[in-house]
CSV table of C-alpha atoms and ligand atoms in Angstrom, one decimal:
chain,number,residue,atom,x,y,z
A,1,MET,CA,-55.1,43.6,40.8
A,2,THR,CA,-58.2,45.2,42.3
A,3,THR,CA,-57.0,48.8,41.7
A,4,ASP,CA,-55.8,50.1,38.4
A,5,ASP,CA,-52.2,51.0,37.9
A,6,ASP,CA,-52.7,54.8,38.0
A,7,THR,CA,-54.6,54.5,41.3
A,8,LEU,CA,-51.8,52.4,42.8
A,9,VAL,CA,-49.1,54.8,41.7
A,10,MET,CA,-51.1,57.7,43.3
A,11,LEU,CA,-51.7,55.7,46.5
A,12,CYS,CA,-47.9,54.9,46.8
A,13,SER,CA,-47.0,58.5,46.1
A,14,THR,CA,-49.4,59.7,48.8
A,15,MET,CA,-47.8,57.2,51.2
A,16,ARG,CA,-44.3,58.4,50.3
A,17,GLU,CA,-45.2,62.0,50.9
A,18,PHE,CA,-46.8,61.0,54.3
A,19,VAL,CA,-43.6,59.2,55.3
A,20,ASP,CA,-41.3,62.0,54.2
A,21,LYS,CA,-43.4,64.9,55.6
A,22,ARG,CA,-45.0,63.4,58.8
A,23,LEU,CA,-43.4,60.1,59.8
A,24,ILE,CA,-39.6,60.6,59.3
A,25,PRO,CA,-39.7,64.0,61.1
A,26,ALA,CA,-41.4,62.4,64.1
A,27,GLU,CA,-39.0,59.5,64.4
A,28,GLU,CA,-36.8,61.0,67.1
A,29,ASP,CA,-39.8,62.0,69.2
A,30,VAL,CA,-41.2,58.4,69.0
A,31,GLU,CA,-37.8,57.1,70.0
A,32,GLU,CA,-37.6,59.5,73.0
A,33,ARG,CA,-41.1,59.1,74.2
A,34,ASP,CA,-41.6,55.4,73.3
A,35,ALA,CA,-45.0,56.3,71.9
A,36,ILE,CA,-46.6,57.2,68.5
A,37,PRO,CA,-48.3,60.6,68.8
A,38,ASP,CA,-52.1,60.3,68.8
A,39,GLY,CA,-52.3,62.7,65.9
A,40,ILE,CA,-50.2,60.4,63.7
A,41,VAL,CA,-52.3,57.4,64.7
A,42,LYS,CA,-55.4,59.3,63.5
A,43,GLU,CA,-53.7,60.3,60.2
A,44,MET,CA,-52.7,56.6,59.6
A,45,ALA,CA,-56.3,55.6,60.2
A,46,ASP,CA,-57.5,58.3,57.9
A,47,LEU,CA,-55.2,57.1,55.2
A,48,GLY,CA,-56.7,53.6,55.5
A,49,LEU,CA,-53.6,51.9,56.8
A,50,PHE,CA,-55.5,49.8,59.4
A,51,GLY,CA,-57.6,48.3,56.6
A,52,LEU,CA,-55.2,47.9,53.6
A,53,SER,CA,-56.1,44.3,52.9
A,54,VAL,CA,-59.7,44.4,54.4
A,55,PRO,CA,-62.4,44.1,51.7
A,56,THR,CA,-64.1,47.3,50.7
A,57,GLU,CA,-67.5,45.9,51.9
A,58,TYR,CA,-66.1,46.2,55.4
A,59,GLY,CA,-64.7,49.6,54.9
A,60,GLY,CA,-61.1,48.6,54.0
A,61,LEU,CA,-59.1,49.6,51.0
A,62,GLY,CA,-59.5,46.0,49.6
A,63,LEU,CA,-55.9,45.9,48.2
A,64,SER,CA,-54.5,42.8,46.6
A,65,MET,CA,-51.3,41.4,48.2
A,66,PHE,CA,-49.2,43.0,45.4
A,67,GLU,CA,-50.9,46.3,46.0
A,68,GLU,CA,-50.5,46.0,49.8
A,69,ALA,CA,-46.8,45.2,49.4
A,70,SER,CA,-46.3,48.2,47.1
A,71,VAL,CA,-47.8,50.5,49.8
A,72,VAL,CA,-45.8,48.8,52.5
A,73,PHE,CA,-42.5,49.3,50.6
A,74,GLU,CA,-43.2,53.0,51.1
A,75,ILE,CA,-44.4,53.0,54.7
A,76,GLY,CA,-41.6,50.6,55.6
A,77,ARG,CA,-39.1,53.5,54.9
A,78,ALA,CA,-40.2,55.1,58.2
A,79,SER,CA,-39.3,53.9,61.7
A,80,ALA,CA,-40.6,50.4,62.0
A,81,ALA,CA,-42.7,51.4,65.0
A,82,PHE,CA,-45.2,53.3,62.9
A,83,ARG,CA,-45.9,50.3,60.7
A,84,SER,CA,-46.0,48.1,63.8
A,85,TYR,CA,-48.9,50.1,65.2
A,86,PHE,CA,-51.2,49.2,62.4
A,87,GLY,CA,-49.3,46.0,61.4
A,88,THR,CA,-51.1,43.5,63.7
A,89,THR,CA,-54.5,45.1,62.9
A,90,ASN,CA,-53.9,45.0,59.2
A,91,GLY,CA,-52.1,41.6,59.5
A,92,VAL,CA,-52.1,38.6,61.7
A,93,GLY,CA,-54.7,40.1,64.1
A,94,THR,CA,-57.3,40.3,61.4
A,95,HIS,CA,-56.4,37.7,58.7
A,96,GLY,CA,-57.8,34.8,60.7
A,97,LEU,CA,-61.1,36.6,61.3
A,98,LEU,CA,-61.3,37.5,57.6
A,99,MET,CA,-60.4,34.0,56.4
A,100,ASP,CA,-62.3,31.8,58.9
A,101,GLY,CA,-64.7,34.0,60.9
A,102,THR,CA,-68.5,33.7,60.6
A,103,THR,CA,-70.4,36.5,58.8
A,104,GLU,CA,-71.7,37.7,62.2
A,105,GLN,CA,-68.1,37.8,63.6
A,106,LYS,CA,-66.8,39.7,60.6
A,107,GLU,CA,-69.7,42.2,60.6
A,108,ARG,CA,-69.3,42.8,64.3
A,109,TYR,CA,-65.5,43.6,64.3
A,110,VAL,CA,-64.1,44.2,60.8
A,111,PRO,CA,-65.6,47.6,60.0
A,112,ARG,CA,-64.3,49.0,63.3
A,113,ILE,CA,-60.9,47.4,62.7
A,114,ALA,CA,-60.6,48.8,59.2
A,115,ALA,CA,-61.6,52.3,60.4
A,116,GLY,CA,-58.7,52.2,62.9
A,117,GLU,CA,-61.2,52.3,65.8
A,118,MET,CA,-60.2,48.9,67.1
A,119,VAL,CA,-56.6,47.6,67.2
A,120,ALA,CA,-56.4,43.8,66.6
A,121,SER,CA,-53.8,41.6,68.2
A,122,PHE,CA,-52.6,38.1,67.6
A,123,ALA,CA,-52.1,36.0,70.7
A,124,LEU,CA,-50.3,32.7,69.7
A,125,THR,CA,-46.9,32.7,71.4
A,126,GLU,CA,-46.6,31.5,75.0
A,127,PRO,CA,-43.7,31.2,77.5
A,128,ASP,CA,-43.1,27.5,76.4
A,129,ALA,CA,-44.5,27.7,72.9
A,130,GLY,CA,-42.7,30.0,70.5
A,131,SER,CA,-41.4,28.3,67.3
A,132,ASP,CA,-43.2,25.2,68.3
A,133,ALA,CA,-46.6,26.8,68.1
A,134,ALA,CA,-48.5,23.5,68.2
A,135,SER,CA,-47.4,22.9,71.8
A,136,LEU,CA,-49.3,25.8,73.3
A,137,ARG,CA,-50.9,25.2,76.6
A,138,THR,CA,-53.5,27.9,77.1
A,139,ARG,CA,-56.8,26.0,77.7
A,140,ALA,CA,-60.3,26.8,76.7
A,141,VAL,CA,-62.9,24.6,78.3
A,142,ARG,CA,-66.5,24.6,77.3
A,143,ASP,CA,-69.0,25.4,80.1
A,144,GLY,CA,-72.6,25.6,78.8
A,145,ASN,CA,-72.8,28.4,76.5
A,146,GLU,CA,-69.4,29.8,77.3
A,147,TYR,CA,-65.7,28.9,77.2
A,148,ILE,CA,-63.3,29.4,80.2
A,149,ILE,CA,-59.8,30.4,79.1
A,150,ASP,CA,-56.7,29.9,81.3
A,151,GLY,CA,-53.1,30.5,80.3
A,152,THR,CA,-50.4,33.0,79.5
A,153,LYS,CA,-49.6,34.6,76.1
A,154,ARG,CA,-46.1,36.1,75.6
A,155,TYR,CA,-44.7,39.0,73.6
A,156,ILE,CA,-48.1,40.0,72.2
A,157,THR,CA,-47.5,43.1,70.0
A,158,ASN,CA,-50.0,45.9,70.5
A,159,ALA,CA,-51.7,44.2,73.5
A,160,VAL,CA,-51.8,47.5,75.4
A,161,HIS,CA,-53.6,49.2,72.5
A,162,ALA,CA,-55.8,46.3,71.3
A,163,GLY,CA,-59.6,46.2,71.4
A,164,LEU,CA,-59.7,42.6,70.1
A,165,PHE,CA,-57.4,39.6,70.5
A,166,THR,CA,-57.4,36.4,68.4
A,167,VAL,CA,-56.4,34.0,71.2
A,168,TYR,CA,-55.2,30.5,70.3
A,169,ALA,CA,-56.1,28.0,73.0
A,170,ARG,CA,-56.3,24.2,73.4
A,171,THR,CA,-59.8,22.8,73.3
A,172,GLY,CA,-58.6,19.3,72.8
A,173,ASP,CA,-56.8,17.2,75.4
A,174,LYS,CA,-53.2,17.9,76.2
A,175,ASP,CA,-51.9,15.4,73.6
A,176,SER,CA,-54.1,16.7,70.8
A,177,GLY,CA,-51.3,18.6,69.1
A,178,SER,CA,-52.1,21.0,66.3
A,179,ARG,CA,-55.6,19.5,65.8
A,180,GLY,CA,-56.7,20.4,69.4
A,181,ILE,CA,-56.1,24.2,68.9
A,182,SER,CA,-59.0,26.6,68.4
A,183,ALA,CA,-59.1,30.4,68.0
A,184,PHE,CA,-61.2,32.8,70.0
A,185,LEU,CA,-62.1,36.4,69.5
A,186,VAL,CA,-61.6,38.0,72.9
A,187,GLU,CA,-62.4,41.7,73.5
A,188,ALA,CA,-60.1,43.8,75.7
A,189,GLY,CA,-61.5,44.3,79.1
A,190,THR,CA,-63.1,40.9,79.4
A,191,PRO,CA,-63.0,39.9,83.1
A,192,GLY,CA,-60.2,37.5,83.8
A,193,MET,CA,-57.9,38.9,81.2
A,194,THR,CA,-54.9,41.1,82.2
A,195,VAL,CA,-52.4,42.9,79.9
A,196,ALA,CA,-49.0,43.2,81.6
A,197,THR,CA,-46.6,46.1,81.4
A,198,PRO,CA,-44.8,46.1,78.0
A,199,TYR,CA,-41.4,44.6,77.8
A,200,ARG,CA,-38.3,46.8,77.4
A,201,LYS,CA,-36.9,45.9,74.1
A,202,MET,CA,-33.6,46.4,72.3
A,203,GLY,CA,-35.3,48.4,69.6
A,204,PHE,CA,-38.7,49.2,68.1
A,205,ARG,CA,-39.4,51.9,70.6
A,206,GLY,CA,-42.9,53.2,70.1
A,207,SER,CA,-44.1,49.6,69.5
A,208,HIS,CA,-45.2,47.7,72.6
A,209,SER,CA,-45.3,43.9,73.4
A,210,SER,CA,-46.7,42.5,76.6
A,211,ASP,CA,-47.8,39.3,78.2
A,212,VAL,CA,-51.5,38.7,78.3
A,213,LEU,CA,-52.8,36.6,81.2
A,214,PHE,CA,-56.0,34.7,81.2
A,215,GLU,CA,-57.4,33.5,84.5
A,216,ASN,CA,-60.9,32.0,84.6
A,217,CYS,CA,-61.7,34.3,81.6
A,218,ARG,CA,-65.2,33.5,80.4
A,219,VAL,CA,-66.2,34.3,76.8
A,220,SER,CA,-69.4,33.4,75.0
A,221,ALA,CA,-69.3,30.3,72.8
A,222,SER,CA,-70.0,32.8,69.9
A,223,ALA,CA,-66.4,34.0,70.4
A,224,LEU,CA,-65.1,30.7,68.9
A,225,LEU,CA,-63.6,31.7,65.5
A,226,GLY,CA,-65.7,30.2,62.7
A,227,GLY,CA,-67.9,28.4,65.3
A,228,GLU,CA,-65.8,25.3,65.0
A,229,GLU,CA,-63.2,23.8,67.3
A,230,GLY,CA,-59.9,22.4,66.2
A,231,LYS,CA,-59.3,24.7,63.3
A,232,GLY,CA,-57.2,27.3,65.1
A,233,PHE,CA,-53.7,26.0,64.2
A,234,LYS,CA,-54.4,26.1,60.4
A,235,THR,CA,-55.9,29.5,60.8
A,236,ALA,CA,-52.8,30.8,62.5
A,237,MET,CA,-50.5,29.2,59.9
A,238,ARG,CA,-52.4,30.6,57.0
A,239,ALA,CA,-52.5,34.1,58.6
A,240,LEU,CA,-48.7,33.8,59.0
A,241,ASP,CA,-48.3,32.8,55.4
A,242,GLN,CA,-49.9,36.1,54.4
A,243,ALA,CA,-48.3,38.2,57.1
A,244,ARG,CA,-44.8,37.0,56.1
A,245,ILE,CA,-45.1,38.6,52.7
A,246,HIS,CA,-46.2,41.9,54.4
A,247,MET,CA,-43.3,41.6,56.8
A,248,ALA,CA,-40.8,41.0,53.9
A,249,ALA,CA,-42.2,44.2,52.3
A,250,VAL,CA,-41.5,46.2,55.4
A,251,ALA,CA,-38.0,44.8,55.4
A,252,VAL,CA,-37.5,46.0,51.8
A,253,GLY,CA,-38.8,49.5,52.9
A,254,GLN,CA,-36.3,49.5,55.8
A,255,SER,CA,-33.5,48.4,53.5
A,256,GLU,CA,-34.2,51.1,50.9
A,257,ARG,CA,-34.3,53.8,53.6
A,258,LEU,CA,-31.0,52.5,55.0
A,259,ILE,CA,-29.5,52.7,51.5
A,260,GLU,CA,-30.7,56.3,51.2
A,261,GLU,CA,-29.1,57.1,54.6
A,262,GLY,CA,-25.9,55.4,53.5
A,263,LEU,CA,-25.8,57.3,50.2
A,264,ARG,CA,-26.3,60.6,51.9
A,265,TYR,CA,-23.5,59.9,54.3
A,266,VAL,CA,-20.9,58.7,51.8
A,267,THR,CA,-21.5,61.7,49.5
A,268,GLU,CA,-21.2,64.2,52.3
A,269,ARG,CA,-18.4,62.7,54.4
A,270,GLU,CA,-14.9,63.5,53.2
A,271,GLN,CA,-11.7,61.7,54.0
A,272,PHE,CA,-8.4,61.8,52.3
A,273,GLY,CA,-9.7,65.0,50.6
A,274,ARG,CA,-12.7,63.4,48.8
A,275,PRO,CA,-16.1,62.1,49.6
A,276,ILE,CA,-15.8,58.6,50.9
A,277,GLY,CA,-18.2,57.4,48.2
A,278,ASP,CA,-15.3,57.8,45.7
A,279,PHE,CA,-13.5,54.9,47.3
A,280,GLN,CA,-14.0,51.5,45.7
A,281,LEU,CA,-14.3,49.6,49.0
A,282,ILE,CA,-17.3,51.9,50.0
A,283,GLN,CA,-18.7,51.4,46.5
A,284,GLY,CA,-18.5,47.6,47.0
A,285,LEU,CA,-20.6,48.0,50.2
A,286,LEU,CA,-23.1,50.2,48.3
A,287,ALA,CA,-23.4,47.7,45.5
A,288,GLU,CA,-23.9,44.7,47.8
A,289,CYS,CA,-26.6,46.6,49.7
A,290,GLN,CA,-28.4,47.6,46.5
A,291,THR,CA,-28.2,44.1,45.0
A,292,ASP,CA,-29.7,42.6,48.2
A,293,ALA,CA,-32.5,45.2,48.3
A,294,LEU,CA,-33.4,44.8,44.6
A,295,ALA,CA,-33.5,41.0,44.9
A,296,ALA,CA,-35.7,41.2,48.0
A,297,ARG,CA,-38.1,43.6,46.3
A,298,ALA,CA,-38.4,41.4,43.3
A,299,LEU,CA,-39.0,38.3,45.4
A,300,VAL,CA,-41.7,40.1,47.4
A,301,GLU,CA,-43.4,41.2,44.2
A,302,ARG,CA,-43.3,37.7,42.7
A,303,THR,CA,-44.7,36.0,45.8
A,304,ALA,CA,-47.4,38.6,46.2
A,305,ARG,CA,-48.5,38.1,42.6
A,306,ARG,CA,-48.6,34.4,43.0
A,307,LYS,CA,-50.7,34.7,46.1
A,308,ASP,CA,-53.1,37.0,44.3
A,309,ALA,CA,-53.3,34.3,41.6
A,310,GLY,CA,-54.6,31.9,44.2
A,311,ILE,CA,-51.4,29.8,44.3
A,312,ASN,CA,-50.4,28.2,47.7
A,313,VAL,CA,-47.4,30.3,48.8
A,314,THR,CA,-46.5,28.7,52.1
A,315,LYS,CA,-43.0,27.9,50.8
A,316,GLU,CA,-42.6,31.2,48.9
A,317,SER,CA,-43.8,33.4,51.7
A,318,ALA,CA,-41.4,31.7,54.2
A,319,ALA,CA,-38.5,32.0,51.7
A,320,THR,CA,-39.4,35.6,51.0
A,321,LYS,CA,-39.4,36.7,54.6
A,322,PHE,CA,-36.3,34.7,55.2
A,323,PHE,CA,-34.4,36.4,52.3
A,324,ALA,CA,-35.7,39.9,52.8
A,325,THR,CA,-35.1,40.0,56.5
A,326,GLU,CA,-31.6,38.5,56.3
A,327,ALA,CA,-30.9,41.0,53.5
A,328,LEU,CA,-32.1,43.8,55.8
A,329,GLY,CA,-29.7,42.5,58.5
A,330,ARG,CA,-26.8,42.6,56.0
A,331,ILE,CA,-27.7,46.0,54.8
A,332,ALA,CA,-28.1,47.5,58.2
A,333,ASP,CA,-24.6,46.2,59.2
A,334,LYS,CA,-23.0,47.5,56.0
A,335,VAL,CA,-24.7,51.0,56.1
A,336,LEU,CA,-23.6,51.3,59.7
A,337,GLN,CA,-20.0,50.4,58.7
A,338,MET,CA,-20.1,53.1,56.0
A,339,HIS,CA,-20.9,55.6,58.7
A,340,GLY,CA,-17.9,54.6,60.8
A,341,GLY,CA,-18.0,56.0,64.3
A,342,ALA,CA,-21.0,58.1,63.4
A,343,GLY,CA,-23.1,55.0,62.9
A,344,TYR,CA,-22.7,54.1,66.5
A,345,ILE,CA,-24.2,57.3,67.9
A,346,LYS,CA,-27.8,58.3,68.2
A,347,GLU,CA,-27.5,61.4,66.0
A,348,TYR,CA,-27.9,59.3,62.9
A,349,PRO,CA,-31.0,57.1,62.1
A,350,VAL,CA,-28.8,54.1,61.3
A,351,GLU,CA,-28.1,53.5,65.0
A,352,ARG,CA,-31.8,53.0,65.6
A,353,MET,CA,-32.5,51.2,62.4
A,354,TYR,CA,-29.7,48.7,63.1
A,355,ARG,CA,-31.3,47.8,66.4
A,356,ASP,CA,-34.8,47.6,64.8
A,357,ALA,CA,-33.5,45.5,62.0
A,358,ARG,CA,-32.5,42.7,64.4
A,359,LEU,CA,-36.1,41.8,65.3
A,360,PHE,CA,-37.1,41.1,61.7
A,361,ARG,CA,-35.2,37.8,61.7
A,362,ILE,CA,-37.1,36.7,64.8
A,363,PHE,CA,-40.8,37.7,64.7
A,364,GLU,CA,-43.5,36.0,62.6
A,365,GLY,CA,-41.2,33.1,62.2
A,366,THR,CA,-37.4,33.0,63.0
A,367,SER,CA,-35.1,32.5,60.0
A,368,GLN,CA,-34.5,29.0,61.2
A,369,ILE,CA,-38.2,28.1,61.3
A,370,LEU,CA,-38.7,29.7,57.9
A,371,GLN,CA,-35.9,27.5,56.5
A,372,LEU,CA,-37.6,24.5,58.0
A,373,VAL,CA,-40.9,25.5,56.4
A,374,VAL,CA,-39.2,26.0,53.0
A,375,ALA,CA,-37.4,22.7,53.1
A,376,ARG,CA,-40.4,20.7,54.3
A,377,GLN,CA,-42.5,22.1,51.5
A,378,MET,CA,-39.8,21.1,49.0
A,379,LEU,CA,-39.7,17.6,50.3
A,380,LYS,CA,-43.6,17.4,50.3
A,381,GLU,CA,-43.6,18.5,46.7
A,382,VAL,CA,-41.1,15.7,45.8
A,383,SER,CA,-43.1,13.0,47.6
A,384,ALA,CA,-46.4,14.3,46.0
A,385,ARG,CA,-44.7,13.8,42.6
A,386,GLY,CA,-44.1,10.2,43.7
B,1,COS,N1,-51.3,26.5,55.8
B,1,COS,C1,-52.2,25.6,56.1
B,1,COS,N2,-52.1,24.5,56.9
B,1,COS,C2,-50.9,24.3,57.4
B,1,COS,C3,-49.8,25.2,57.2
B,1,COS,C4,-50.0,26.3,56.4
B,1,COS,N3,-49.1,27.3,56.1
B,1,COS,N4,-48.7,24.8,57.9
B,1,COS,C5,-49.1,23.7,58.5
B,1,COS,N5,-50.4,23.4,58.2
B,1,COS,C6,-51.2,22.2,58.7
B,1,COS,C7,-50.5,20.9,58.2
B,1,COS,O1,-50.8,20.6,56.9
B,1,COS,C8,-51.0,19.9,59.2
B,1,COS,O2,-52.3,19.6,58.9
B,1,COS,P1,-52.9,18.1,59.1
B,1,COS,O3,-52.9,17.9,60.6
B,1,COS,O4,-54.2,18.1,58.5
B,1,COS,O5,-51.9,17.1,58.5
B,1,COS,C9,-51.0,20.8,60.5
B,1,COS,O6,-51.2,22.2,60.1
B,1,COS,C10,-49.8,20.7,61.4
B,1,COS,O7,-48.7,21.0,60.6
B,1,COS,P2,-47.2,20.5,60.9
B,1,COS,O8,-47.3,19.1,61.2
B,1,COS,O9,-46.3,21.0,59.9
B,1,COS,O10,-46.9,21.3,62.3
B,1,COS,P3,-45.6,21.4,63.2
B,1,COS,O11,-46.0,21.5,64.6
B,1,COS,O12,-44.7,20.2,62.8
B,1,COS,O13,-44.8,22.6,62.7
B,1,COS,C11,-44.3,25.0,62.2
B,1,COS,C12,-45.3,23.8,62.3
B,1,COS,C13,-43.0,24.8,62.9
B,1,COS,C14,-44.1,25.3,60.8
B,1,COS,C15,-45.1,26.0,62.9
B,1,COS,O14,-45.3,25.7,64.3
B,1,COS,C16,-44.6,27.4,62.8
B,1,COS,O15,-44.8,28.1,61.8
B,1,COS,N6,-44.0,27.9,63.9
B,1,COS,C17,-43.6,29.3,64.0
B,1,COS,C18,-44.7,30.1,64.6
B,1,COS,C19,-44.4,31.5,64.4
B,1,COS,O16,-44.1,32.0,63.4
B,1,COS,N7,-44.4,32.2,65.6
B,1,COS,C20,-44.2,33.6,65.6
B,1,COS,C21,-45.1,34.2,66.5
B,1,COS,S1,-46.4,35.0,65.8
B,1,COS,S2,-45.7,36.9,65.7
């Protein structure tokens, strides 16, 4: 741990208070207006949420993975849109830069990112390259002291807010696979780059995802992440390893909030002359939800501690996101069921949370891709033992 236990407890209780007093009361407004109020974005920046995992030398909070997960359990209780606003900046949009960027690249961008002055976005997915990330077709061709980028990126979260994009593009030939992919730091407003109107999604209102189009977009050769071609795919995979632990922690926060909502409802709602929480079938649902949430929390904590210990957690982070997000799906469904008809109308947060929960099993690796990552690592471990 980089922070002592008391400091972490204080930080988490500050976050809990912020969620209860500022974020939860603003949820309906965010849902209605499909936007996070500027004042709340500023408060999130002031609390350091854009730089949770950024080292203190760049102005971040410098939290370990365990500490970051502890904070995210709290923030994750609020509508997922709030976390999403700083999520790419604190996560996939910045991890690659921190892990593989040159000193100049880090000094140029990371302090502004950590201060919340520059939103960072992660541009990997394409119309024909989602789960099969290594098949991406966006090209970056060297031309003197510049690269020319051409291609389309899809479903890029926070693209409309971003000041910086880590764009994954092919510098090798079309058959170069994962080894022909490089990462570029592209600033918003670079000529040749266009951010499309955000998609209308099932949930996550207040969080925006758009296509980003590159047409003859020239960037300086100094935008090549780490100054070396062909390293981009591994950068993206390592960034996702870390981001999946963070995402699993958000899923735990959402699960715990759903359980709070369920408990409130079953203790207030009366049928057959008693609160419905008195009935054993409802108690069964409560116990299943609680068990799933406890198991997910324990798994996130274990994986985070192992990452902090310097252990490769590719397998564990995939398993953790897989379990925690599937658990969230089960919990959202059961808590809605406890609400009966009330769960299907917009007056109760569970209706929104049920729709939001669905995305967790898709972004930053679908459950199916995560299963594949886990099983492949297991088989690799067997063959390494010989
Ligand atoms: N960390 C470091 N290196 C990794 C890695 C990781 N987690 N995962 C893969 N690599 C390396 C491999 O070791 C291999 O290196 P060598 O070329 O030196 O052997 C290289 O990257 C290619 O790996 P692999 O052969 O496993 O790539 P595949 O194309 O077969 O599959 C999957 C990779 C499917 C796991 C990958 O494409 C993936 O995670 N897809 C999902 C992407 C995703 O989550 N998208 C969501 C959008 S972002 S919000």
